[in-house]
Short mmCIF file of C-alpha atoms in Angstrom, two decimals:
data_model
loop_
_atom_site.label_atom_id
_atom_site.label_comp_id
_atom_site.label_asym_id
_atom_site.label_seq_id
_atom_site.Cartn_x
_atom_site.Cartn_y
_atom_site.Cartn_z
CA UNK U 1 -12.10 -6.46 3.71
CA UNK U 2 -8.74 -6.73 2.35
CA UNK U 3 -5.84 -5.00 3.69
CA UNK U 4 -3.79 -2.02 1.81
CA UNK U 5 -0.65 -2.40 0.98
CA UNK U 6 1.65 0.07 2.31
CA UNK U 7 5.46 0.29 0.99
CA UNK U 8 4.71 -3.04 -0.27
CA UNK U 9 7.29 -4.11 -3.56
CA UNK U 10 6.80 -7.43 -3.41
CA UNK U 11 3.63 -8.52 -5.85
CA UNK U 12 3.77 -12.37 -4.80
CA UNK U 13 4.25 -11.20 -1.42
CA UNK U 14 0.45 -8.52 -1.45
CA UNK U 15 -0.89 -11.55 -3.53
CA UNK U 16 -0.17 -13.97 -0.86
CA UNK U 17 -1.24 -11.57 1.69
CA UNK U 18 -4.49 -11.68 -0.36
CA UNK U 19 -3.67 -7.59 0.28
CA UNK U 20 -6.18 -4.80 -1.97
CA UNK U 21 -4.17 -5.54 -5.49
CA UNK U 22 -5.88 -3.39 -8.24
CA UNK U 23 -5.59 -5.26 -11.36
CA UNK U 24 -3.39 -2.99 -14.00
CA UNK U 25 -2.60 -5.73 -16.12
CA UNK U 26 -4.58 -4.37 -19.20
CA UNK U 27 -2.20 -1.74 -19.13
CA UNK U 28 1.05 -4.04 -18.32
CA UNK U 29 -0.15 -6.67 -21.28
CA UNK U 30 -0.24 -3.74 -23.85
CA UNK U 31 3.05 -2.38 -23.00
CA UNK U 32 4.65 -5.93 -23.06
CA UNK U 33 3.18 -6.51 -26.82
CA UNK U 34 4.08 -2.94 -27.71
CA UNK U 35 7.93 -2.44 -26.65
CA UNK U 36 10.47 -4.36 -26.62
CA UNK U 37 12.90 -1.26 -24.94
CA UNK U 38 10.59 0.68 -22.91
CA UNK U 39 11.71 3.72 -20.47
CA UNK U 40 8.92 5.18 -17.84
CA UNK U 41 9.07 7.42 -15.82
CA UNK U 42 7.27 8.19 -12.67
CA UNK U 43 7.48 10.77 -9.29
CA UNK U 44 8.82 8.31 -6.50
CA UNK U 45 5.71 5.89 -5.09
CA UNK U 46 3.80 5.54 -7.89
CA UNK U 47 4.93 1.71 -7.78
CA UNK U 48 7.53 1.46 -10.48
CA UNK U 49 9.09 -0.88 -8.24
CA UNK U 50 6.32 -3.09 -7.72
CA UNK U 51 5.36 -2.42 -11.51
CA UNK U 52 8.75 -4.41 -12.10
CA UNK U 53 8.57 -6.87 -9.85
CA UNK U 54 4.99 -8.20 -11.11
CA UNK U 55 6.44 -8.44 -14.70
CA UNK U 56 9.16 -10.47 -13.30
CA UNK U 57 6.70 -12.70 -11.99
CA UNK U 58 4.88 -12.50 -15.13
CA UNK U 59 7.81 -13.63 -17.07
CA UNK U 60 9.67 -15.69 -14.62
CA UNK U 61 6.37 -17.81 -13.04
CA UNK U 62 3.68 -17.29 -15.63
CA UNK U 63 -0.07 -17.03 -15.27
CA UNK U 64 -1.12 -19.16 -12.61
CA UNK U 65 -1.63 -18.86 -9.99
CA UNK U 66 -0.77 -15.07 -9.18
CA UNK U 67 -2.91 -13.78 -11.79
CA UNK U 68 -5.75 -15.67 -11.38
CA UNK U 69 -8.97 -13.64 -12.21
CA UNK U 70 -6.84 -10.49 -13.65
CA UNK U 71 -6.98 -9.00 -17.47
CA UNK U 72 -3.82 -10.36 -18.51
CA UNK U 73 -5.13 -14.28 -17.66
CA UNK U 74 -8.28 -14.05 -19.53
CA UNK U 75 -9.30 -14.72 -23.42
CA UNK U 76 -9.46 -12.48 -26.66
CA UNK U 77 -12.72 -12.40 -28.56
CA UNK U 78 -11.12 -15.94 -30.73
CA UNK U 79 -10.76 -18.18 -27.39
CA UNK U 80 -6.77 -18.12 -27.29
CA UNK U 81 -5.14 -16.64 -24.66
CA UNK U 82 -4.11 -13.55 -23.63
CA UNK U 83 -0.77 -14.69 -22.63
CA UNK U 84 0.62 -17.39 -23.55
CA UNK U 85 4.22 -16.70 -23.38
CA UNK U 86 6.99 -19.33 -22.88
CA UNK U 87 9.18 -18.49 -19.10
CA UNK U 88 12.35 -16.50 -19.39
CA UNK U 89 15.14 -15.35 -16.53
CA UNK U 90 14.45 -12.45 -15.04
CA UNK U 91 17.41 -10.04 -15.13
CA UNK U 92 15.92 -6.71 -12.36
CA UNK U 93 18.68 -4.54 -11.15
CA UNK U 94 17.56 -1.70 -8.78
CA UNK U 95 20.36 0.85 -9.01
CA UNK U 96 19.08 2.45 -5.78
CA UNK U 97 21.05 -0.06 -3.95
CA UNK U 98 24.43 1.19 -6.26
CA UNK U 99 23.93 4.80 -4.51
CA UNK U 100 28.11 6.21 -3.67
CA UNK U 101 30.37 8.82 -3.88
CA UNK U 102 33.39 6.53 -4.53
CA UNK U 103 33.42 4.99 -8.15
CA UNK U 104 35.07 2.32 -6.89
CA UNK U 105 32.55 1.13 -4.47
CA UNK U 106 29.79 1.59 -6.36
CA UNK U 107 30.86 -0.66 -9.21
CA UNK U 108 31.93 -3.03 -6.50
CA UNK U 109 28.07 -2.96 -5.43
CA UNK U 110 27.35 -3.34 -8.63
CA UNK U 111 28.93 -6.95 -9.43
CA UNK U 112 27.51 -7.64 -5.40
CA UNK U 113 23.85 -7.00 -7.24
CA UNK U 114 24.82 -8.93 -10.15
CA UNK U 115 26.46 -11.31 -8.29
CA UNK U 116 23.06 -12.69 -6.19
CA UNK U 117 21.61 -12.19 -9.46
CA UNK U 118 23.60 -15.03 -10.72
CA UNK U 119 23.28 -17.22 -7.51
CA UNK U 120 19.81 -17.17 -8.00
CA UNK U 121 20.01 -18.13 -11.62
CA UNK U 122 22.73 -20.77 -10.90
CA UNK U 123 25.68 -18.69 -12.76
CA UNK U 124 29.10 -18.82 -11.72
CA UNK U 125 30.18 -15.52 -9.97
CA UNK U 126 30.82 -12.58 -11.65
CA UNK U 127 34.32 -10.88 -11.60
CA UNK U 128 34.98 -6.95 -11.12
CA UNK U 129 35.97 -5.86 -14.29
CA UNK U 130 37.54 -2.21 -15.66
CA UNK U 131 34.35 -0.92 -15.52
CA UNK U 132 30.14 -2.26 -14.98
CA UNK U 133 29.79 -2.94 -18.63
CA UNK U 134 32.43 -5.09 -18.85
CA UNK U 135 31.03 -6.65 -15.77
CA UNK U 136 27.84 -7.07 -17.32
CA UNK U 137 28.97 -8.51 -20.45
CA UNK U 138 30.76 -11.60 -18.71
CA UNK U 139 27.28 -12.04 -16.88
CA UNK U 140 24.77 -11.94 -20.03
CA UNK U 141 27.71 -13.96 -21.26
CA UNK U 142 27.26 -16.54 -18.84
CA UNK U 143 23.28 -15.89 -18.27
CA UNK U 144 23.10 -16.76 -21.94
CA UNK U 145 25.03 -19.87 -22.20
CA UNK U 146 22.66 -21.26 -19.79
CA UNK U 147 19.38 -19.68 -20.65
CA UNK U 148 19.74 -19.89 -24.69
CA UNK U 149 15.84 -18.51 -24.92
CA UNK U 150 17.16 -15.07 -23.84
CA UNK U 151 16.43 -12.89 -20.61
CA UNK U 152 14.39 -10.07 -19.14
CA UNK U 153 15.97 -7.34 -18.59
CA UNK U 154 14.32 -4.64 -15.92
CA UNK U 155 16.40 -1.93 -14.42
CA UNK U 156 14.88 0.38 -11.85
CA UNK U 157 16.16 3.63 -10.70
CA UNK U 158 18.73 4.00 -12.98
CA UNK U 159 19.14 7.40 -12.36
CA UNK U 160 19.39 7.64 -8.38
CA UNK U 161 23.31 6.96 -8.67
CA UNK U 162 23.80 10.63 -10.32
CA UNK U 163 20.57 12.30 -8.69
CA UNK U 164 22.78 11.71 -5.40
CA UNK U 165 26.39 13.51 -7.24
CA UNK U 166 24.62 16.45 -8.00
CA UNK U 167 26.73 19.04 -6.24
CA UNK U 168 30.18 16.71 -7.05
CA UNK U 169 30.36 16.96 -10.69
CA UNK U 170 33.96 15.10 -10.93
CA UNK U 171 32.30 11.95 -9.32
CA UNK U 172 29.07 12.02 -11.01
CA UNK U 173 30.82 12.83 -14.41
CA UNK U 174 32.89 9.28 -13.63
CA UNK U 175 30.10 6.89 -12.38
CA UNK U 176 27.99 8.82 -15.40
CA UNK U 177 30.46 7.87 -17.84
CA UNK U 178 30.31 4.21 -16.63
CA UNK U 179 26.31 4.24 -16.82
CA UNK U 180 26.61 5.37 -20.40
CA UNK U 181 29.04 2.75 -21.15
CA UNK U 182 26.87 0.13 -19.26
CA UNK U 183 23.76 0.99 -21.39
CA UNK U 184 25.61 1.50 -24.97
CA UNK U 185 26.77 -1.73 -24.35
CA UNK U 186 23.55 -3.40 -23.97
CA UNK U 187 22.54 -1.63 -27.15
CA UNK U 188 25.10 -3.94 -29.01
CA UNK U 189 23.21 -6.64 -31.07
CA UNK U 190 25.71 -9.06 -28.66
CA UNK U 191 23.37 -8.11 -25.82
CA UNK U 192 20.40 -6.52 -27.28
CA UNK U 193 19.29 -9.79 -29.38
CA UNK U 194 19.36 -11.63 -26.37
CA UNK U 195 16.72 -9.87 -24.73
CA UNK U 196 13.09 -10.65 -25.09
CA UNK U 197 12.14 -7.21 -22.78
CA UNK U 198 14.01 -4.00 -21.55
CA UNK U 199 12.08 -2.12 -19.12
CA UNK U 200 14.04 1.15 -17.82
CA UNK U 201 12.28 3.02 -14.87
CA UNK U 202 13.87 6.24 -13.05
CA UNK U 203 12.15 9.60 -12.33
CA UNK U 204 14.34 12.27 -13.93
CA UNK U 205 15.51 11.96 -17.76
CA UNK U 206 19.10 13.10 -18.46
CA UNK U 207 20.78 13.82 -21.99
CA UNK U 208 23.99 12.03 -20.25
CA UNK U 209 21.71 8.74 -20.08
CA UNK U 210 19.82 9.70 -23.41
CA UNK U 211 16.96 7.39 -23.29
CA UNK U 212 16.61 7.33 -27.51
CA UNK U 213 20.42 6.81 -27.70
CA UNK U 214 19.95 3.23 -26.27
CA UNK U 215 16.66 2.56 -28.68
CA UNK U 216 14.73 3.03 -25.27
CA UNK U 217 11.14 4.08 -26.31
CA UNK U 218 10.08 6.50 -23.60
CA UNK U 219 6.74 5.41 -22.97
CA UNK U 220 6.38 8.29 -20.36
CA UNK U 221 3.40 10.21 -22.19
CA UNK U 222 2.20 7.00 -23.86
CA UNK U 223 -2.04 7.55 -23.20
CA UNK U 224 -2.33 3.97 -23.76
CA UNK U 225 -0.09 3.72 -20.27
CA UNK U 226 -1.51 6.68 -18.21
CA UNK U 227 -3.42 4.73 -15.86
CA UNK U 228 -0.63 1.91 -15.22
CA UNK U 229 0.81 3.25 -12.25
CA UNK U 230 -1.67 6.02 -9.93
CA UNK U 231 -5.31 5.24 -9.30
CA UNK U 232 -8.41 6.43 -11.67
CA UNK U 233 -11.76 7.84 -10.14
CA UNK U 234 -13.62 4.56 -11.00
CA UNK U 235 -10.67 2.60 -9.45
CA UNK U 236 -10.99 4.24 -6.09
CA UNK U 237 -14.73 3.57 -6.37
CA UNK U 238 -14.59 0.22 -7.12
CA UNK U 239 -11.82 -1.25 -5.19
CA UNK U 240 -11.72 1.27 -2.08
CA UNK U 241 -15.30 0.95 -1.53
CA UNK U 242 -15.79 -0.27 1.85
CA UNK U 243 -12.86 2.08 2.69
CA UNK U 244 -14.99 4.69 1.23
CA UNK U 245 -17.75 3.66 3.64
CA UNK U 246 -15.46 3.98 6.91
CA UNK U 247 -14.41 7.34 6.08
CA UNK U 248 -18.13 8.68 5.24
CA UNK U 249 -19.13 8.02 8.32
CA UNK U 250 -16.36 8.95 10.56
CA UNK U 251 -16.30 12.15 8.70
CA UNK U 252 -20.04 12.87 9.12
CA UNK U 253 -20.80 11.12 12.32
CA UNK U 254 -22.79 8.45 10.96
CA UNK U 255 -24.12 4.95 10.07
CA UNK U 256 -23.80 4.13 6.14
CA UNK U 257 -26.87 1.89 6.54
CA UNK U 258 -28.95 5.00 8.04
CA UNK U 259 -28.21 7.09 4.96
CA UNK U 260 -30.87 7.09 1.79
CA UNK U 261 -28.95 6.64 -1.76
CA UNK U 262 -28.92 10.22 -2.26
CA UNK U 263 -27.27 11.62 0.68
CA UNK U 264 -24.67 8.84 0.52
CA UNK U 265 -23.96 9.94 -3.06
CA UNK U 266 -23.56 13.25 -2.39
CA UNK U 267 -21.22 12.60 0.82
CA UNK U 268 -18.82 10.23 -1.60
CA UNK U 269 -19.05 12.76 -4.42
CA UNK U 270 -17.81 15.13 -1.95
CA UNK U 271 -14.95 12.67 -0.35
CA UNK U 272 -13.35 11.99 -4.01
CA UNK U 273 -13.95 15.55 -4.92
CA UNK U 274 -11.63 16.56 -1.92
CA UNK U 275 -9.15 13.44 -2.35
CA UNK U 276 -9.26 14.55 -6.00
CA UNK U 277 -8.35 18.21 -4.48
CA UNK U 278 -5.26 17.08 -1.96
CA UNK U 279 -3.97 13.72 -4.19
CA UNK U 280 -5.28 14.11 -7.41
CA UNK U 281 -4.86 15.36 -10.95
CA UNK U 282 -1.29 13.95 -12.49
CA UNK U 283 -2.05 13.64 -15.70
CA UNK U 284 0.43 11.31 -17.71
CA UNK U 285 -1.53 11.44 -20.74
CA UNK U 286 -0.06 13.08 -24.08
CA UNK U 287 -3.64 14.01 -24.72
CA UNK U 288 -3.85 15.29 -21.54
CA UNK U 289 -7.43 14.04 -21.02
CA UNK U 290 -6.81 11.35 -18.50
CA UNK U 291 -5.52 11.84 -14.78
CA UNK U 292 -4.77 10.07 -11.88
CA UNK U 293 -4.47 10.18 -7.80
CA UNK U 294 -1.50 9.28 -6.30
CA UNK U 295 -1.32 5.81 -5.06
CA UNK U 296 0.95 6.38 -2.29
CA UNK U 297 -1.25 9.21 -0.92
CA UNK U 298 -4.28 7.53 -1.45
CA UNK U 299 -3.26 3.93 0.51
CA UNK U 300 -2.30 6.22 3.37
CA UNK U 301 -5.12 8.41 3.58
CA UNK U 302 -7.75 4.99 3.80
CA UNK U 303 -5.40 3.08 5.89
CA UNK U 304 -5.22 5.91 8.31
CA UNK U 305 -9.06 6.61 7.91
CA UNK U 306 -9.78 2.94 9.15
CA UNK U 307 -7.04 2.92 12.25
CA UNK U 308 -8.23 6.33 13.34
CA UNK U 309 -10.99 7.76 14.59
CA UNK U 310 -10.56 10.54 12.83
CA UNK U 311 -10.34 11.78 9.31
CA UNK U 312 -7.51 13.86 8.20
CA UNK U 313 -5.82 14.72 4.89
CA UNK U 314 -2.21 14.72 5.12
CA UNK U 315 0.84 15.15 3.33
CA UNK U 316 1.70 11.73 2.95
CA UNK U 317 4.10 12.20 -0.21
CA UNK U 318 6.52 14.66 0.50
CA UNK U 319 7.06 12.48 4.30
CA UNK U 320 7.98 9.25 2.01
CA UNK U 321 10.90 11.36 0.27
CA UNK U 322 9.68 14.09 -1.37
CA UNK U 323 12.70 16.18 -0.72
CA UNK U 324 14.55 14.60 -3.46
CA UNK U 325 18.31 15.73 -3.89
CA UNK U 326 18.17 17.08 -7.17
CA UNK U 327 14.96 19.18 -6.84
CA UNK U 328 16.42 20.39 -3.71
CA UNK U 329 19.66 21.37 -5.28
CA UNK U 330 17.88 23.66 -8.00
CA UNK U 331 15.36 25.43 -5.22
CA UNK U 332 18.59 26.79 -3.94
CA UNK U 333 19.31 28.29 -7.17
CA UNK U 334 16.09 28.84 -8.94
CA UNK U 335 14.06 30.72 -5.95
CA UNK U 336 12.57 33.48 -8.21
CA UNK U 337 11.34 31.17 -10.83
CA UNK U 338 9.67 29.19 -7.78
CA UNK U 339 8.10 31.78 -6.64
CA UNK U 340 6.18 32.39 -10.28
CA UNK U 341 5.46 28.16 -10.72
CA UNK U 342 4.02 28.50 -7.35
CA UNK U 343 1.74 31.36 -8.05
CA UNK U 344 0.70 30.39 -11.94
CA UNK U 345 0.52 27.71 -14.26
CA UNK U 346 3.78 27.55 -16.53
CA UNK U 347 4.80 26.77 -20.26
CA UNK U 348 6.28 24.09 -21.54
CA UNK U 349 7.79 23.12 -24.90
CA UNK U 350 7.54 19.87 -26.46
CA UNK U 351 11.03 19.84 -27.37
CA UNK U 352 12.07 20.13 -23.74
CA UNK U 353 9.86 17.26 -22.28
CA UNK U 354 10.81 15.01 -25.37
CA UNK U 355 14.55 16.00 -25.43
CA UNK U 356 15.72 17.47 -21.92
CA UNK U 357 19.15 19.07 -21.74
CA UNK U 358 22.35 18.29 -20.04
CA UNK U 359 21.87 18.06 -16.12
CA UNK U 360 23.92 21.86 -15.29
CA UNK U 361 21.63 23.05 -18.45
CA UNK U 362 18.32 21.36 -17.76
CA UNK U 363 15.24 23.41 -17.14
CA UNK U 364 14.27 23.82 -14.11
CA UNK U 365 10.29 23.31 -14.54
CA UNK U 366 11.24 19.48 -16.11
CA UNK U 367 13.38 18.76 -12.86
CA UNK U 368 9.63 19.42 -11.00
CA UNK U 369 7.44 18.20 -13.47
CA UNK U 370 10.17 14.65 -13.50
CA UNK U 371 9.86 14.56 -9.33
CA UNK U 372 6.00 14.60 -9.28
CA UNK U 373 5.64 18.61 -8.27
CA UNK U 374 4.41 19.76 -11.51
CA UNK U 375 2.40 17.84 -14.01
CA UNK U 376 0.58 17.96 -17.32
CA UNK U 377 -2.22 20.63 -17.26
CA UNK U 378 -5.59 18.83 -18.13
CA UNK U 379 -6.58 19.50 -21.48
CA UNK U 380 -2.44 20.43 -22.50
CA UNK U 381 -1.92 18.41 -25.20
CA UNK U 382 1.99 17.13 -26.12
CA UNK U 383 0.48 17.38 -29.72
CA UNK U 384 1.07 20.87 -29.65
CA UNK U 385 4.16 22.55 -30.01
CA UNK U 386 3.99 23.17 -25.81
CA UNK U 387 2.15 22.19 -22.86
CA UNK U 388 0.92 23.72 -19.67
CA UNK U 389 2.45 22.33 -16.45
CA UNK U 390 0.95 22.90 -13.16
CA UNK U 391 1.06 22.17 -9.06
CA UNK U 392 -1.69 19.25 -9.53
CA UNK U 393 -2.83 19.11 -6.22
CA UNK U 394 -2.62 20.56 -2.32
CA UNK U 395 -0.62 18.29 -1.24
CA UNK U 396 2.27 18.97 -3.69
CA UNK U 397 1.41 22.42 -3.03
CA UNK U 398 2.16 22.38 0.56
CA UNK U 399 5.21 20.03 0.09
CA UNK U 400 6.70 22.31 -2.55
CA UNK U 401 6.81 24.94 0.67
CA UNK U 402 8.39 22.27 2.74
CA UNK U 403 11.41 21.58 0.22
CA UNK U 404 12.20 25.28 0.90
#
């Protein structure tokens, strides 16, 4: 039985480990043939992180032998590959490791990330410049020279540097005016041609950091991608099955091989029913047909259910960093129009999940629905001109309570 991997970011690392990997590279191959400037966003563990780091592996290693047996490695209906893509540098800045309240330091963090960036891609080191951008010029500068093919270009949290200023607008409106200059930069044609993928990932969507501004595509809603990071129903079945079996019993006292077909359906019916009930139901679908179960939650719950001896369903979210800064920020303010999200489902328009406003103007309801506290109503469709948005599941329901 292979082991789940918890807090895990490392793909070659859980493949190595021969750790539970659940194959999401149907998903990962469209959105690599579909954008070429792609923004996502996700609540905090959903695997974004690891979501990155397997297309740097992807792009930087190739097929074999990590993917070995996956979507991506097999055949289309002609014989020729799937992928068949040449190798490319791998350019993946997590700006979570940028996090200040001096502007100073954090560009000097910044040329530190770029700066084992380029030791790793044999680059000469990278000077501090007036601002990042400028930084990051004289590195795709030099990162081109050597690699004339072009790069990858992955940047993950990009939004955690502000998320932590709210509060101090004179320091986020500095170290927001060097993100924007960072980003319109690498919109330039001097940058821009040189990359053979963009992939932006972050959980709440500013108009400071407009994501169409850079010709970032947010994917977000995309239904072809609501199932690329979270787990489905038949996921859960198939690859958590023996972890399915170890909770069954230890939740009704018994021996899977004593149980008749019947019974044993009706016990797992029940089990996902109620995992469905505490960890289920973000829908990331425009549609708003398809949903999915946290993955963070969900790895906890089995990994627990297997070390213990007994069964409990617990917050597991929220305890990873739930409490994010700028959700709790707005509680403080918004109490009143908590109070009515908590108690009833809420509306939506199009216009402000598609366009959201300046952080001091921004709606409160998008800063939960971007954090993972509210999501798409089933059956809500983005089509329309507005959407219902709703607590998905217990869990956020009781964690919502915590953050206040």
């Amino acid at each position: 039985m292979q082991r789940i991997p918890v807090g895990i970011t490392s793909f070659i690392q859980a493949k190595n480990k021969d750790l539970l990997y659940i194959d999401k590279s149907k998903e990962l191959l469209y959105l690599l043939q579909q954008y070429k400037f792609a923004f996502l966003s996700r609540p905090r563990q959903f695997g974004k992180t690891l979501l990155l780091d397997e297309i740097e592996t992807l792009f930087s290693k190739g097929i074999d032998p990590f993917f070995k047996g996956t979507y991506i490695a097999g055949y289309n209906d002609d014989g020729s590959p799937r992928w068949d893509e040449p190798l490319y540098p791998v350019v993946n800045l997590d700006f979570s490791s940028c996090v200040n309240k001096s502007l100073d330091t954090f560009r000097q963090l910044f040329v530190a990330k770029l700066n084992l960036i380029a030791s790793k891609l044999g680059l000469d080191k990278i000077h501090l410049k007036i601002n990042i951008a400028q930084s990051f010029i004289e590195f795709s500068n030099k990162l081109v020279k050597k690699y004339p093919q072009g790069y990858v270009l992955l940047i993950d949290e990009y939004n955690t540097p502000l998320n932590h200023l709210i509060g101090d607008s004179k320091t986020f409106d500095k170290i927001r005016n060097d993100l924007h200059y960072l980003y319109a930069n690498i919109k330039q044609s001097k940058i821009s041609e040189h990359l053979r993928f963009m992939l932006v990932t972050g959980i709440t969507h500013y108009e400071e950091l407009c994501v169409p501004y850079f010709n970032l595509k947010d994917t977000t809603y995309d239904s072809n991608l609501a199932t690329i990071l979270g787990y489905t129903k038949e996921e859960i079945l198939y690859y958590f099955k023996d972890y399915l079996k170890i909770a069954i019993e230890k939740l009704h006292h018994c021996k899977i091989e004593d149980l008749d077909n019947t019974i044993f359906k009706a016990y797992q019916d029940d089990l996902l029913k109620t995992l469905e009930t505490y960890y289920g139901n973000y829908c990331f679908d425009e549609f708003g047909k398809i949903t999915v179960f946290s993955p963070w939650s969900v790895n906890c719950f089995f990994k627990a259910a297997d070390l213990q001896d007994k069964v409990h369903f617990n917050d597991y979210w929220y305890d990873a960093g739930g409490n994010r800064p700028e959700l709790s920020h707005y509680l403080k303010h918004h109490f009143k129009d908590f109070l009515k999200i908590y108690q009833n489902q809420s509306h939506l328009s199009k216009f402000t999940i598609k366009h959201p406003r300046s952080i001091h103007e921004i709606d409160f309801r998008y800063i939960l629905l971007q954090t993972g506290y509210l999501s798409l109503a089933k059956g809500s469709s983005l089509l329309n001109g507005g959407v219902l948005v709703t607590l998905p599941n217990l869990e956020l329901r009781q964690a919502l309570t915590r953050c206040c």
